[in-house]
Coordinates of C-alpha atoms in Angstrom, one line a residue:
Chain A
M1 CA 0.1 -0.1 -0.1
E2 CA 1.1 3.5 -0.7
R3 CA 1.5 5.6 2.2
V4 CA 1.0 9.3 2.1
S5 CA 2.0 11.4 5.0
T6 CA -0.2 14.3 6.2
L7 CA 2.3 17.0 4.6
E8 CA 2.2 15.3 1.4
R9 CA -1.8 15.1 1.6
A10 CA -2.0 18.9 2.4
I11 CA 0.7 19.9 -0.3
R12 CA -1.3 18.1 -2.9
T13 CA -4.6 19.4 -1.8
V14 CA -3.1 23.0 -1.9
L15 CA -2.0 22.4 -5.5
I16 CA -5.2 21.1 -6.8
V17 CA -7.0 24.1 -5.3
L18 CA -4.9 26.3 -7.0
V19 CA -4.9 24.7 -10.3
L20 CA -8.8 24.5 -10.1
V21 CA -8.5 28.2 -9.2
F22 CA -6.6 29.2 -12.1
F23 CA -9.0 27.4 -14.7
L24 CA -12.5 27.9 -13.0
F25 CA -12.1 31.5 -11.9
P26 CA -12.9 33.1 -15.2
I27 CA -15.7 31.1 -15.6
F28 CA -16.7 32.0 -12.1
W29 CA -16.2 35.3 -12.8
I30 CA -18.2 35.6 -16.1
V31 CA -21.0 34.0 -14.2
L32 CA -21.0 36.8 -11.6
M33 CA -20.7 39.4 -14.5
S34 CA -23.6 38.2 -16.1
F35 CA -25.6 39.3 -12.9
Q36 CA -24.0 42.8 -12.5
N37 CA -24.8 45.8 -14.8
N38 CA -21.9 47.5 -16.7
D39 CA -21.0 50.0 -13.9
Q40 CA -20.8 47.6 -11.5
I41 CA -18.8 45.5 -13.6
L42 CA -16.3 48.1 -14.4
R43 CA -16.1 49.8 -10.9
I44 CA -12.3 49.5 -9.5
P45 CA -11.7 47.8 -7.3
P46 CA -13.7 45.1 -8.4
S47 CA -16.0 43.3 -5.7
I48 CA -17.8 40.3 -5.3
L49 CA -20.2 41.6 -3.5
F50 CA -23.1 43.3 -5.4
E51 CA -27.0 43.6 -6.0
P52 CA -27.7 40.8 -8.7
T53 CA -29.6 41.8 -11.6
L54 CA -31.2 40.1 -14.1
A55 CA -31.5 42.5 -16.9
N56 CA -28.7 40.8 -18.9
Y57 CA -30.6 37.7 -19.6
T58 CA -33.9 39.5 -19.8
T59 CA -32.1 41.5 -22.4
L60 CA -31.0 38.5 -24.1
L61 CA -34.5 36.6 -24.2
T62 CA -36.4 39.6 -25.1
G63 CA -33.9 40.9 -27.9
K64 CA -34.2 44.3 -27.1
L65 CA -30.8 45.9 -26.1
Q66 CA -31.2 49.2 -24.3
T67 CA -28.3 51.6 -24.8
T68 CA -27.5 55.1 -23.9
A69 CA -27.7 55.6 -27.8
G70 CA -31.0 54.2 -28.0
N71 CA -32.7 50.6 -28.1
L72 CA -31.3 48.1 -30.4
D73 CA -32.8 44.8 -31.7
I74 CA -30.3 41.9 -30.9
A75 CA -30.9 38.2 -32.0
F76 CA -29.3 36.7 -29.5
L77 CA -31.9 33.6 -29.3
K78 CA -31.8 33.4 -33.2
N79 CA -28.0 33.1 -33.1
L80 CA -28.0 30.7 -30.1
G81 CA -30.8 28.5 -32.2
N82 CA -28.3 28.9 -35.4
S83 CA -25.5 27.5 -33.4
L84 CA -27.5 24.6 -32.3
L85 CA -28.8 24.0 -35.9
L86 CA -25.2 24.4 -37.6
S87 CA -23.3 22.5 -34.9
T88 CA -25.7 19.6 -34.6
G89 CA -26.4 19.3 -38.0
S90 CA -22.9 19.5 -39.1
V91 CA -21.6 16.8 -36.2
I92 CA -24.9 14.5 -37.4
L93 CA -23.4 14.8 -40.9
S94 CA -19.9 13.9 -40.3
L95 CA -20.5 11.1 -38.1
I96 CA -22.9 9.5 -41.0
L97 CA -19.8 10.4 -43.1
G98 CA -17.1 9.9 -41.0
V99 CA -17.8 6.8 -39.1
P100 CA -18.0 4.2 -42.0
A101 CA -15.0 6.1 -43.6
A102 CA -13.2 5.4 -40.3
Y103 CA -13.9 1.8 -39.9
A104 CA -13.0 1.6 -43.7
F105 CA -9.4 3.2 -43.2
A106 CA -9.1 1.0 -40.0
R107 CA -9.9 -2.1 -41.3
F108 CA -9.2 -2.4 -45.2
K109 CA -6.2 -1.7 -47.1
F110 CA -6.8 -0.2 -50.3
R111 CA -4.8 1.9 -52.9
L112 CA -4.6 5.2 -51.7
G113 CA -6.0 4.6 -48.8
E114 CA -3.5 6.3 -46.3
N115 CA -3.2 9.4 -48.7
I116 CA -6.9 9.9 -48.6
A117 CA -6.9 9.6 -45.0
F118 CA -4.4 12.1 -44.6
T119 CA -5.6 14.3 -47.1
L120 CA -8.8 14.6 -45.3
L121 CA -6.7 15.6 -42.2
S122 CA -4.8 18.1 -43.8
F123 CA -8.1 20.0 -44.1
R124 CA -7.3 20.8 -40.2
F125 CA -3.8 22.2 -41.4
A126 CA -5.2 24.9 -43.7
P127 CA -5.5 28.0 -42.3
P128 CA -9.5 28.9 -42.8
L129 CA -8.6 32.3 -44.1
L130 CA -6.5 30.8 -46.8
V131 CA -9.5 29.2 -48.4
L132 CA -12.1 31.8 -47.6
L133 CA -11.8 33.9 -50.6
P134 CA -12.1 31.1 -52.9
L135 CA -14.8 29.6 -51.0
S136 CA -17.1 32.6 -50.8
L137 CA -16.5 32.8 -54.7
Y138 CA -17.6 29.2 -55.3
F139 CA -20.7 29.8 -52.7
K140 CA -21.7 32.5 -54.7
Q141 CA -21.4 30.9 -57.8
L142 CA -23.1 27.5 -56.6
G143 CA -25.8 29.8 -54.6
L144 CA -24.9 28.6 -51.3
T145 CA -24.2 32.0 -49.6
D146 CA -26.2 32.5 -46.5
S147 CA -27.8 28.9 -46.3
Y148 CA -27.8 26.6 -43.6
F149 CA -26.8 23.6 -45.7
G150 CA -23.7 25.6 -47.4
L151 CA -22.4 26.0 -43.8
I152 CA -23.0 22.9 -42.6
W153 CA -21.2 21.8 -45.5
I154 CA -18.3 23.8 -44.9
Y155 CA -18.3 23.0 -41.1
Q156 CA -17.3 19.2 -42.5
L157 CA -13.8 20.8 -43.2
I158 CA -13.8 21.2 -39.2
C159 CA -16.0 18.2 -38.0
L160 CA -15.1 15.5 -40.7
P161 CA -11.3 14.9 -40.1
L162 CA -11.7 15.1 -36.5
I163 CA -14.3 12.4 -36.5
L164 CA -12.5 10.3 -39.1
W165 CA -9.1 10.1 -37.2
I166 CA -10.2 9.8 -33.7
V167 CA -12.6 7.2 -34.5
R168 CA -10.6 5.3 -36.6
G169 CA -8.2 4.7 -33.8
Y170 CA -10.6 3.4 -31.9
F171 CA -11.7 0.8 -34.4
E172 CA -8.3 -0.1 -34.9
D173 CA -7.8 -0.9 -31.3
V174 CA -10.6 -3.3 -31.5
S175 CA -9.4 -7.0 -32.4
P176 CA -10.8 -8.0 -35.8
D177 CA -11.3 -11.3 -34.2
I178 CA -14.2 -10.1 -32.1
E179 CA -15.5 -9.0 -35.5
H180 CA -14.8 -12.2 -37.0
A181 CA -16.2 -14.1 -34.4
Y182 CA -19.8 -12.2 -34.7
R183 CA -19.8 -13.2 -38.6
V184 CA -18.9 -17.0 -37.8
A185 CA -21.8 -16.7 -35.5
G186 CA -23.8 -16.3 -38.4
H187 CA -24.6 -12.3 -38.7
S188 CA -24.0 -10.2 -41.5
W189 CA -21.5 -7.8 -42.3
W190 CA -24.0 -5.1 -41.7
T191 CA -25.1 -6.7 -38.5
T192 CA -21.9 -7.1 -37.2
F193 CA -20.9 -3.3 -38.2
R194 CA -23.9 -2.0 -36.4
K195 CA -23.6 -4.4 -33.2
I196 CA -20.0 -5.2 -32.4
A197 CA -18.0 -2.3 -34.2
I198 CA -20.2 0.5 -33.6
P199 CA -20.6 -0.2 -29.8
L200 CA -17.0 -0.7 -29.1
A201 CA -16.0 2.4 -30.7
R202 CA -18.8 4.4 -29.2
P203 CA -16.3 6.0 -26.6
G204 CA -14.2 7.2 -29.3
I205 CA -17.3 8.4 -31.3
A206 CA -18.9 10.0 -28.2
A207 CA -15.2 11.9 -27.7
A208 CA -15.0 12.8 -31.3
G209 CA -18.6 14.0 -31.8
L210 CA -18.1 16.0 -28.6
L211 CA -14.7 17.5 -29.9
A212 CA -16.2 18.2 -33.4
F213 CA -19.4 19.9 -31.6
I214 CA -17.4 22.1 -29.7
F215 CA -15.1 23.2 -32.5
A216 CA -17.8 23.7 -34.7
W217 CA -19.7 25.6 -31.8
N218 CA -16.6 27.8 -31.4
N219 CA -16.3 28.4 -35.3
F220 CA -16.4 32.4 -36.2
V221 CA -14.7 32.8 -39.6
F222 CA -16.6 30.7 -41.8
A223 CA -20.0 31.9 -40.6
L224 CA -18.9 35.3 -40.4
I225 CA -18.1 35.8 -44.1
L226 CA -20.5 33.2 -45.5
A227 CA -23.7 33.7 -43.6
S228 CA -25.8 37.0 -43.4
A229 CA -27.2 38.0 -39.7
D230 CA -30.2 35.5 -39.7
K231 CA -28.3 32.6 -40.3
Q232 CA -24.9 33.8 -38.0
P233 CA -24.1 31.7 -34.8
V234 CA -23.5 33.2 -31.3
T235 CA -20.0 33.6 -32.2
V236 CA -20.6 36.0 -34.7
G237 CA -23.7 37.5 -33.3
A238 CA -21.6 38.2 -30.2
L239 CA -20.3 41.4 -32.1
A240 CA -23.6 43.1 -31.5
F241 CA -23.0 43.6 -28.1
V242 CA -20.0 46.1 -29.3
T243 CA -22.3 49.5 -29.8
A244 CA -22.2 52.7 -30.3
S245 CA -22.4 53.8 -26.7
G246 CA -19.6 51.0 -25.4
I247 CA -19.4 47.4 -24.7
Q248 CA -22.1 45.9 -23.1
Y249 CA -19.8 43.4 -20.7
G250 CA -23.1 42.1 -18.6
Q251 CA -24.8 40.9 -21.6
I252 CA -21.8 39.6 -22.9
A253 CA -21.0 37.5 -20.0
A254 CA -24.8 36.3 -19.9
A255 CA -24.5 35.5 -23.6
I256 CA -21.4 33.3 -22.8
V257 CA -23.1 31.5 -20.0
L258 CA -26.2 31.0 -22.0
S259 CA -24.0 29.5 -25.0
V260 CA -21.6 27.6 -22.7
M261 CA -24.9 25.7 -21.5
P262 CA -25.2 23.7 -24.7
T263 CA -21.9 22.3 -24.9
L264 CA -21.7 21.6 -21.2
L265 CA -24.7 19.6 -21.2
L266 CA -23.4 17.7 -24.2
A267 CA -20.2 16.9 -22.4
L268 CA -21.9 15.8 -19.3
Y269 CA -24.2 13.6 -21.6
A270 CA -21.2 12.0 -23.2
Q271 CA -19.3 11.7 -20.4
R272 CA -20.9 8.2 -19.6
Y273 CA -19.7 7.0 -22.9
L274 CA -16.4 8.5 -22.4
V275 CA -15.6 6.4 -19.4
E276 CA -17.4 3.7 -20.7
G277 CA -14.5 3.1 -23.0
L278 CA -12.3 2.9 -19.6
S279 CA -14.1 -0.2 -18.4
L280 CA -14.6 -2.4 -21.3
G281 CA -12.2 -5.5 -20.9
A282 CA -9.9 -6.2 -23.4
V283 CA -9.7 -9.4 -26.0
K284 CA -7.9 -11.4 -23.2
G285 CA -7.3 -11.2 -19.6
Chain B
M1 CA -19.5 -37.0 -48.0
S2 CA -20.2 -35.3 -44.7
G3 CA -17.8 -33.5 -42.7
L4 CA -15.0 -31.1 -44.3
V5 CA -12.7 -31.4 -47.4
L6 CA -10.2 -29.1 -48.3
S7 CA -8.5 -29.7 -51.6
H8 CA -5.2 -28.0 -52.8
I9 CA -5.6 -24.8 -50.7
S10 CA -2.7 -22.4 -51.2
K11 CA -2.5 -19.1 -49.7
G12 CA 0.2 -16.2 -50.1
F13 CA 0.7 -12.8 -48.8
K14 CA 2.9 -10.0 -49.7
S15 CA 5.8 -11.7 -47.4
G16 CA 5.6 -14.9 -49.4
K17 CA 3.8 -18.3 -49.4
V18 CA 1.6 -19.3 -46.3
L19 CA -0.2 -22.2 -47.4
E20 CA 1.0 -24.7 -50.3
D21 CA -1.2 -27.2 -51.4
V22 CA -3.0 -28.0 -48.6
S23 CA -5.4 -31.1 -49.0
L24 CA -7.0 -32.4 -45.7
D25 CA -10.4 -34.5 -44.9
V26 CA -12.1 -34.4 -41.6
N27 CA -15.2 -36.9 -41.0
A28 CA -18.0 -35.9 -38.8
G29 CA -17.3 -36.8 -35.5
E30 CA -13.8 -36.9 -36.2
I31 CA -11.2 -34.3 -34.3
V32 CA -8.2 -33.6 -36.6
A33 CA -5.2 -32.1 -34.8
I34 CA -3.3 -29.5 -36.7
V35 CA 0.5 -29.4 -35.3
G36 CA 3.2 -27.2 -36.5
P37 CA 5.6 -24.6 -35.0
S38 CA 4.1 -20.8 -35.1
G39 CA 3.9 -18.8 -38.5
T40 CA 3.4 -22.0 -40.3
G41 CA -0.3 -21.0 -41.6
K42 CA -2.3 -22.8 -39.1
T43 CA -4.5 -19.9 -38.3
V44 CA -4.6 -19.0 -41.5
L45 CA -6.0 -22.3 -42.6
L46 CA -8.6 -21.9 -40.1
R47 CA -9.8 -18.5 -41.5
I48 CA -9.9 -19.8 -44.8
I49 CA -12.1 -22.8 -43.7
A50 CA -14.1 -20.3 -41.6
G51 CA -14.5 -18.0 -44.8
L52 CA -12.5 -14.8 -42.9
Q53 CA -10.0 -15.0 -45.7
E54 CA -10.1 -16.4 -49.2
P55 CA -7.7 -18.8 -50.5
D56 CA -5.6 -18.0 -53.8
G57 CA -6.5 -21.6 -54.9
G58 CA -8.0 -24.7 -53.7
T59 CA -11.8 -25.5 -52.4
V60 CA -13.6 -25.9 -49.2
A61 CA -16.2 -28.0 -49.1
I62 CA -19.1 -28.6 -46.1
D63 CA -20.9 -31.7 -46.1
G64 CA -20.6 -32.0 -50.0
V65 CA -21.2 -28.4 -50.7
D66 CA -18.5 -26.3 -52.2
M67 CA -18.2 -23.3 -49.8
T68 CA -15.0 -21.7 -51.0
E69 CA -16.9 -18.5 -52.1
A70 CA -19.5 -18.7 -49.6
A71 CA -19.3 -15.9 -46.9
P72 CA -18.5 -16.8 -43.0
E73 CA -22.3 -16.4 -41.9
S74 CA -23.7 -18.9 -44.2
R75 CA -21.2 -21.5 -43.5
G76 CA -22.7 -23.2 -40.4
V77 CA -18.8 -23.0 -39.1
G78 CA -18.1 -22.8 -35.3
M79 CA -14.8 -21.2 -34.3
A80 CA -13.1 -20.7 -30.9
F81 CA -10.4 -18.2 -31.4
Q82 CA -6.9 -18.4 -29.5
N83 CA -7.5 -15.0 -27.9
F84 CA -11.3 -15.8 -27.0
A85 CA -12.8 -13.0 -29.1
L86 CA -15.7 -12.5 -26.7
F87 CA -18.0 -9.9 -27.3
P88 CA -16.7 -7.2 -24.0
H89 CA -20.4 -5.5 -24.3
F90 CA -22.5 -8.5 -23.9
N91 CA -22.5 -10.6 -20.8
A92 CA -21.7 -14.5 -21.1
F93 CA -25.2 -15.5 -22.1
D94 CA -25.4 -13.0 -24.7
N95 CA -22.1 -14.3 -26.2
I96 CA -23.1 -17.7 -26.1
A97 CA -26.6 -17.1 -27.3
S98 CA -25.1 -14.9 -30.5
P99 CA -25.0 -18.0 -33.0
L100 CA -28.8 -18.9 -32.1
T101 CA -29.8 -15.3 -32.5
A102 CA -28.5 -15.1 -36.1
R103 CA -30.4 -18.1 -36.7
H104 CA -33.7 -16.8 -35.2
T105 CA -34.3 -19.4 -32.6
P106 CA -37.1 -18.9 -30.4
S107 CA -36.1 -17.3 -27.0
D108 CA -37.4 -20.5 -25.0
T109 CA -35.5 -23.0 -27.3
L110 CA -32.6 -20.6 -27.0
K111 CA -32.8 -20.4 -23.3
E112 CA -32.6 -24.1 -23.3
K113 CA -29.9 -24.5 -25.7
V114 CA -27.4 -22.1 -23.9
G115 CA -28.2 -23.4 -20.4
A116 CA -27.6 -27.0 -21.6
V117 CA -24.1 -26.2 -23.1
A118 CA -23.1 -24.0 -20.0
R119 CA -24.1 -26.6 -17.6
M120 CA -22.0 -29.1 -19.9
L121 CA -18.9 -26.5 -19.5
K122 CA -19.6 -26.0 -15.7
I123 CA -20.3 -22.0 -16.5
D124 CA -24.0 -21.7 -15.9
H125 CA -23.5 -19.9 -12.8
V126 CA -21.5 -17.1 -14.6
L127 CA -23.9 -16.5 -17.4
G128 CA -25.0 -12.8 -16.4
H129 CA -21.4 -11.8 -16.1
A130 CA -19.4 -9.6 -18.5
P131 CA -16.3 -10.9 -20.0
R132 CA -14.0 -8.8 -18.1
E133 CA -15.6 -10.5 -14.9
L134 CA -14.7 -13.8 -16.0
S135 CA -11.3 -15.6 -15.1
N136 CA -9.4 -16.8 -18.0
G137 CA -10.6 -20.5 -17.8
Q138 CA -14.5 -19.3 -17.9
K139 CA -13.5 -17.0 -20.9
Q140 CA -12.3 -19.8 -22.6
R141 CA -15.3 -21.9 -21.7
T142 CA -17.4 -19.5 -23.0
A143 CA -15.8 -18.9 -26.1
L144 CA -16.3 -22.7 -26.5
A145 CA -19.4 -22.6 -25.6
R146 CA -20.3 -20.3 -28.2
A147 CA -18.9 -22.1 -31.0
L148 CA -20.5 -25.2 -29.7
V149 CA -24.1 -24.1 -29.2
A150 CA -25.5 -23.8 -32.5
Q151 CA -24.2 -27.7 -33.1
P152 CA -22.2 -26.7 -35.9
K153 CA -21.2 -29.4 -38.6
V154 CA -17.4 -27.8 -38.8
L155 CA -15.9 -26.9 -35.5
L156 CA -12.4 -25.0 -35.6
L157 CA -10.8 -24.5 -32.3
D158 CA -7.6 -22.5 -32.7
D159 CA -5.2 -23.3 -30.1
P160 CA -8.2 -22.7 -27.5
L161 CA -6.1 -23.8 -24.4
R162 CA -3.2 -21.4 -25.2
N163 CA -4.3 -19.0 -22.8
V164 CA -5.4 -21.0 -19.7
D165 CA -3.4 -22.0 -16.8
A166 CA -1.5 -25.6 -16.8
K167 CA -4.1 -27.0 -14.6
L168 CA -7.1 -26.1 -16.5
R169 CA -5.2 -27.0 -19.8
Y170 CA -4.8 -30.6 -18.3
E171 CA -8.2 -30.8 -17.3
M172 CA -9.8 -29.4 -20.8
R173 CA -7.3 -32.0 -22.6
M174 CA -9.2 -35.0 -20.6
E175 CA -12.7 -33.6 -21.2
L176 CA -12.4 -32.2 -24.9
P177 CA -12.5 -35.6 -26.6
R178 CA -15.7 -36.6 -25.1
L179 CA -17.2 -33.4 -25.1
L180 CA -16.4 -33.0 -28.7
R181 CA -17.4 -36.2 -29.9
S182 CA -21.0 -35.9 -28.6
Y183 CA -21.4 -33.1 -31.1
N184 CA -20.7 -35.4 -34.0
A185 CA -18.9 -32.3 -35.8
A186 CA -15.8 -32.3 -38.0
V187 CA -13.3 -31.1 -35.7
I188 CA -9.9 -29.2 -36.6
Y189 CA -8.0 -28.7 -33.6
V190 CA -5.1 -26.5 -33.6
T191 CA -2.1 -26.5 -31.3
Q192 CA 1.4 -26.1 -31.2
D193 CA 1.5 -28.6 -28.3
Y194 CA 2.3 -32.1 -29.3
K195 CA 0.7 -33.6 -26.3
E196 CA -2.6 -31.9 -26.9
A197 CA -2.3 -33.2 -30.5
M198 CA -1.8 -36.8 -29.4
A199 CA -4.6 -36.5 -26.9
L200 CA -7.1 -35.1 -28.6
G201 CA -6.5 -35.9 -32.4
D202 CA -7.8 -39.2 -34.2
R203 CA -5.7 -37.8 -37.1
I204 CA -2.8 -35.4 -36.9
A205 CA -1.6 -33.2 -39.8
V206 CA 1.8 -31.7 -38.9
L207 CA 2.0 -28.4 -40.9
R208 CA 5.4 -27.1 -41.6
G209 CA 6.5 -24.2 -43.9
G210 CA 2.8 -24.1 -45.6
R211 CA 2.9 -27.7 -46.6
I212 CA 1.4 -30.8 -44.6
E213 CA 4.6 -32.5 -43.8
Q214 CA 2.6 -35.8 -42.1
W215 CA -0.7 -36.9 -42.2
A216 CA -1.1 -39.8 -39.9
S217 CA -2.7 -41.1 -36.7
P218 CA -0.9 -40.0 -33.5
R219 CA 0.8 -43.2 -33.1
D220 CA 2.2 -43.2 -36.3
V221 CA 3.3 -39.5 -36.0
Y222 CA 5.3 -40.5 -33.0
A223 CA 6.5 -44.1 -34.1
A224 CA 7.3 -43.1 -37.8
P225 CA 7.8 -39.7 -38.2
A226 CA 8.0 -38.4 -41.7
S227 CA 11.4 -36.3 -41.3
V228 CA 13.7 -35.0 -38.8
E229 CA 11.6 -31.8 -38.1
V230 CA 8.4 -33.7 -37.1
A231 CA 10.4 -35.9 -34.9
K232 CA 11.9 -33.0 -33.2
L233 CA 8.4 -31.7 -32.8
F234 CA 6.7 -34.7 -31.2
G235 CA 8.4 -35.9 -28.0
D236 CA 9.6 -34.2 -24.7
P237 CA 12.4 -34.2 -24.1
T238 CA 13.3 -34.2 -28.0
I239 CA 14.7 -36.8 -29.7
N240 CA 18.3 -37.7 -29.8
L241 CA 19.6 -36.9 -33.3
L242 CA 22.8 -38.3 -33.9
P243 CA 24.9 -38.2 -37.1
A244 CA 25.7 -41.9 -38.3
T245 CA 28.0 -43.3 -40.9
V246 CA 27.2 -45.8 -43.3
A247 CA 29.0 -49.2 -43.2
Q248 CA 28.9 -52.3 -45.0
G249 CA 25.1 -53.7 -44.5
G250 CA 24.2 -51.2 -41.9
I251 CA 25.5 -47.9 -40.0
Q252 CA 27.8 -47.0 -37.6
L253 CA 26.0 -45.5 -34.8
L254 CA 28.0 -44.7 -31.3
G255 CA 30.8 -46.8 -32.5
R256 CA 28.5 -49.4 -32.8
A257 CA 27.1 -51.5 -36.0
V258 CA 23.7 -51.3 -36.5
P259 CA 22.3 -53.4 -39.2
T260 CA 19.5 -51.5 -41.6
P261 CA 18.0 -52.7 -45.2
Q262 CA 19.0 -49.8 -47.1
A263 CA 21.1 -46.7 -46.8
S264 CA 23.5 -44.5 -48.7
G265 CA 24.9 -41.4 -48.1
A266 CA 24.9 -39.3 -45.0
V267 CA 22.3 -40.2 -42.7
I268 CA 21.1 -39.0 -39.3
A269 CA 19.9 -41.4 -36.8
G270 CA 17.3 -40.6 -34.1
L271 CA 16.7 -42.4 -30.9
R272 CA 13.7 -41.6 -28.4
P273 CA 15.3 -41.2 -25.1
E274 CA 13.0 -43.5 -23.6
H275 CA 14.1 -46.2 -26.0
L276 CA 17.5 -46.0 -24.3
T277 CA 18.3 -48.1 -21.2
V278 CA 21.1 -46.7 -19.1
S279 CA 23.3 -48.7 -16.8
R280 CA 25.4 -47.8 -14.0
S281 CA 27.9 -50.7 -14.8
E282 CA 29.5 -52.1 -17.8
I283 CA 27.1 -54.4 -20.1
A284 CA 27.9 -56.1 -23.2
N285 CA 27.9 -54.1 -26.0
G286 CA 26.8 -51.0 -23.9
I287 CA 28.3 -47.7 -25.1
P288 CA 30.0 -45.6 -22.7
C289 CA 28.8 -42.2 -21.8
E290 CA 29.7 -39.6 -19.3
L291 CA 26.5 -38.7 -17.2
D292 CA 26.4 -35.1 -16.6
A293 CA 23.0 -34.5 -14.9
V294 CA 19.9 -35.8 -13.7
M295 CA 16.7 -33.5 -14.1
P296 CA 13.5 -34.8 -12.6
V297 CA 10.4 -34.2 -14.8
N298 CA 7.3 -35.6 -13.5
V299 CA 7.3 -39.4 -12.7
R300 CA 10.3 -39.6 -15.3
S301 CA 13.8 -38.2 -15.1
V302 CA 15.9 -37.0 -17.8
L303 CA 19.7 -38.1 -18.0
Y304 CA 21.8 -35.7 -19.7
M305 CA 24.9 -37.6 -21.0
R306 CA 27.6 -37.2 -23.4
G307 CA 28.5 -39.9 -25.8
P308 CA 32.2 -41.4 -26.8
A309 CA 32.8 -38.7 -29.5
G310 CA 31.0 -35.8 -27.1
E311 CA 27.5 -36.2 -28.7
E312 CA 24.8 -34.9 -26.2
I313 CA 22.1 -38.1 -25.4
L314 CA 19.1 -37.6 -23.7
A315 CA 17.5 -40.4 -21.9
T316 CA 14.5 -41.0 -19.8
V317 CA 14.6 -43.7 -16.6
G318 CA 11.8 -43.9 -13.9
E319 CA 12.2 -41.5 -10.9
S320 CA 13.0 -44.5 -8.7
E321 CA 16.0 -45.7 -10.9
A322 CA 17.0 -42.1 -11.4
A323 CA 17.8 -41.6 -7.8
K324 CA 20.2 -44.7 -7.9
F325 CA 22.5 -42.5 -10.4
G326 CA 23.3 -39.9 -7.7
R327 CA 24.2 -36.3 -8.1
E328 CA 27.9 -36.7 -9.3
H329 CA 29.5 -37.1 -12.7
R330 CA 29.9 -40.8 -13.6
Q331 CA 30.5 -43.2 -16.2
V332 CA 27.5 -45.1 -17.5
W333 CA 26.7 -47.3 -20.1
V334 CA 23.7 -47.1 -22.7
D335 CA 22.3 -49.6 -24.9
F336 CA 19.6 -49.1 -27.5
A337 CA 17.4 -51.9 -29.7
P338 CA 18.2 -51.4 -33.3
E339 CA 14.4 -51.5 -34.3
N340 CA 14.0 -48.4 -32.3
V341 CA 16.7 -46.3 -34.5
L342 CA 15.0 -43.8 -36.9
L343 CA 17.0 -43.2 -40.0
F344 CA 16.9 -39.9 -41.8
D345 CA 18.4 -38.5 -44.9
A346 CA 20.8 -35.9 -43.6
A347 CA 20.4 -33.6 -46.8
S348 CA 16.7 -33.5 -47.1
G349 CA 15.7 -34.7 -43.5
A350 CA 13.2 -37.1 -44.8
R351 CA 12.9 -40.5 -43.0
I352 CA 14.4 -43.5 -45.0
G353 CA 13.0 -46.1 -42.6
H354 CA 13.5 -48.2 -39.7
P355 CA 16.7 -50.6 -39.9
A356 CA 15.9 -54.2 -39.5
H357 CA 12.4 -54.0 -40.0

């Protein structure tokens, strides 16, 4: 048994607390900010004692931003909806495309297979700004500018390589003999894929799907250039808080809290699949 | 005919030929053991029979139907993998039941069949466990139960006792023949262990370098190995292989003339350790040897000796007798019966024949 002295335990606790404070403090501060008005946020020295207000949230939910320079309409809820639609749509599409492709790359050796897989990965290397100009020209010609479909398509540049490469690794870790055993037992290829390959790679699919969702959610530049106001996600929509009369820190904080929620909930939901991967026994003991 | 017939199977990979012209037939109710060192294509052969790999040439027929092109799921084969290959996300019951669900067995029949095979293999108390909660022996039995449950016409067992402990291996070696015979399947049992092959196989195919080097009953493989390599593979301690010179009407072995019917050129003489008699006092015709060490192995002991020309010679004797040899170096005299000498061609390794048969 490992013997841990009291001192060691104390040091460990202090270090853990330090790390947690370092990473969680900004989030904590933003949550506090979301319940403050601009004056409270900007006072010096800052204080965690204040009278909380829900004004920021009501502004976001009603879509009426009141500033000293007049009233503005902001489409935060619309933006949030767009973000959800774009991210979910693109993750689902890349799962449909990427998981079977990952399986093919993991299980079969075919001509140019590695090259194709690497080409798909290389989409992640290219700086988005580099491809944006030609893309926006093509999108105009194809009539895809300012369409959900066009954006979901372009989000594949973000999601597909991630899902393909992460899930591929998980498929490669599953012994082909397990699938073979299921085939020999009398099941068709398709049943085996559904009942054996997919469930065994599920932790990987969950992790890749979650990561892809986060990357898609955080994307800014594609949506900024290729979509107009009513198709834009929260990342672009947040620009509206920089108003003529100043930056609306309170609303920004509230918007951040609201827009983090879907990703957070998804992560909590996906967590059990992520952990499941660790507990599945290997082929032999 | 019923059973499994392989004709002229060949298979090569980029790295070279793995199987060359392998032909075998296994009758229903018969167990054929395939023995060979690792990397000789035993597993590839099983995969070809199961339909997991396609042969480059040759045919696989099951119950008289050509199955060479058939998909694995339509062959009606049961297979136990060396690494068990249990489905980690199913419990033991569902693992065993998987061949039955594929055949759309009604659920009460399914329960009955799984229960029956589990009872027979003594794993009925762990059917609700996930594979990771099973011991290695239970995993192995679960894999075996899964292969057996649908009563396949052909049963392929890929070294199923490789990953289990010695005690269980011994038990299973005793149980398996009775168990397998009750299923009346054509069984192919792949192993690296000659004892397992001798204990389980009705016939043995020795696979070396992708070819069947010998295809005979266990007794014949041991008593009349087709080549030096087969002789080395079967027997523990391994056979003594001694260079012999051809002399008039026979060979000269360990300084003694042994009459042989025909021999020419360079030959190697094989002598099983148990066919040597070792004596502490000089005997007529005895070959003087130095005794280097006595090593007890179960009920027999292995004597390590050096022959007149320094050749290493092994002999086995009973334990009580071995004790008499003591622990020190000593002079001993070795004798053997000429009919027990196996002769091999030195160049090709092929067996020439028993002398004086």
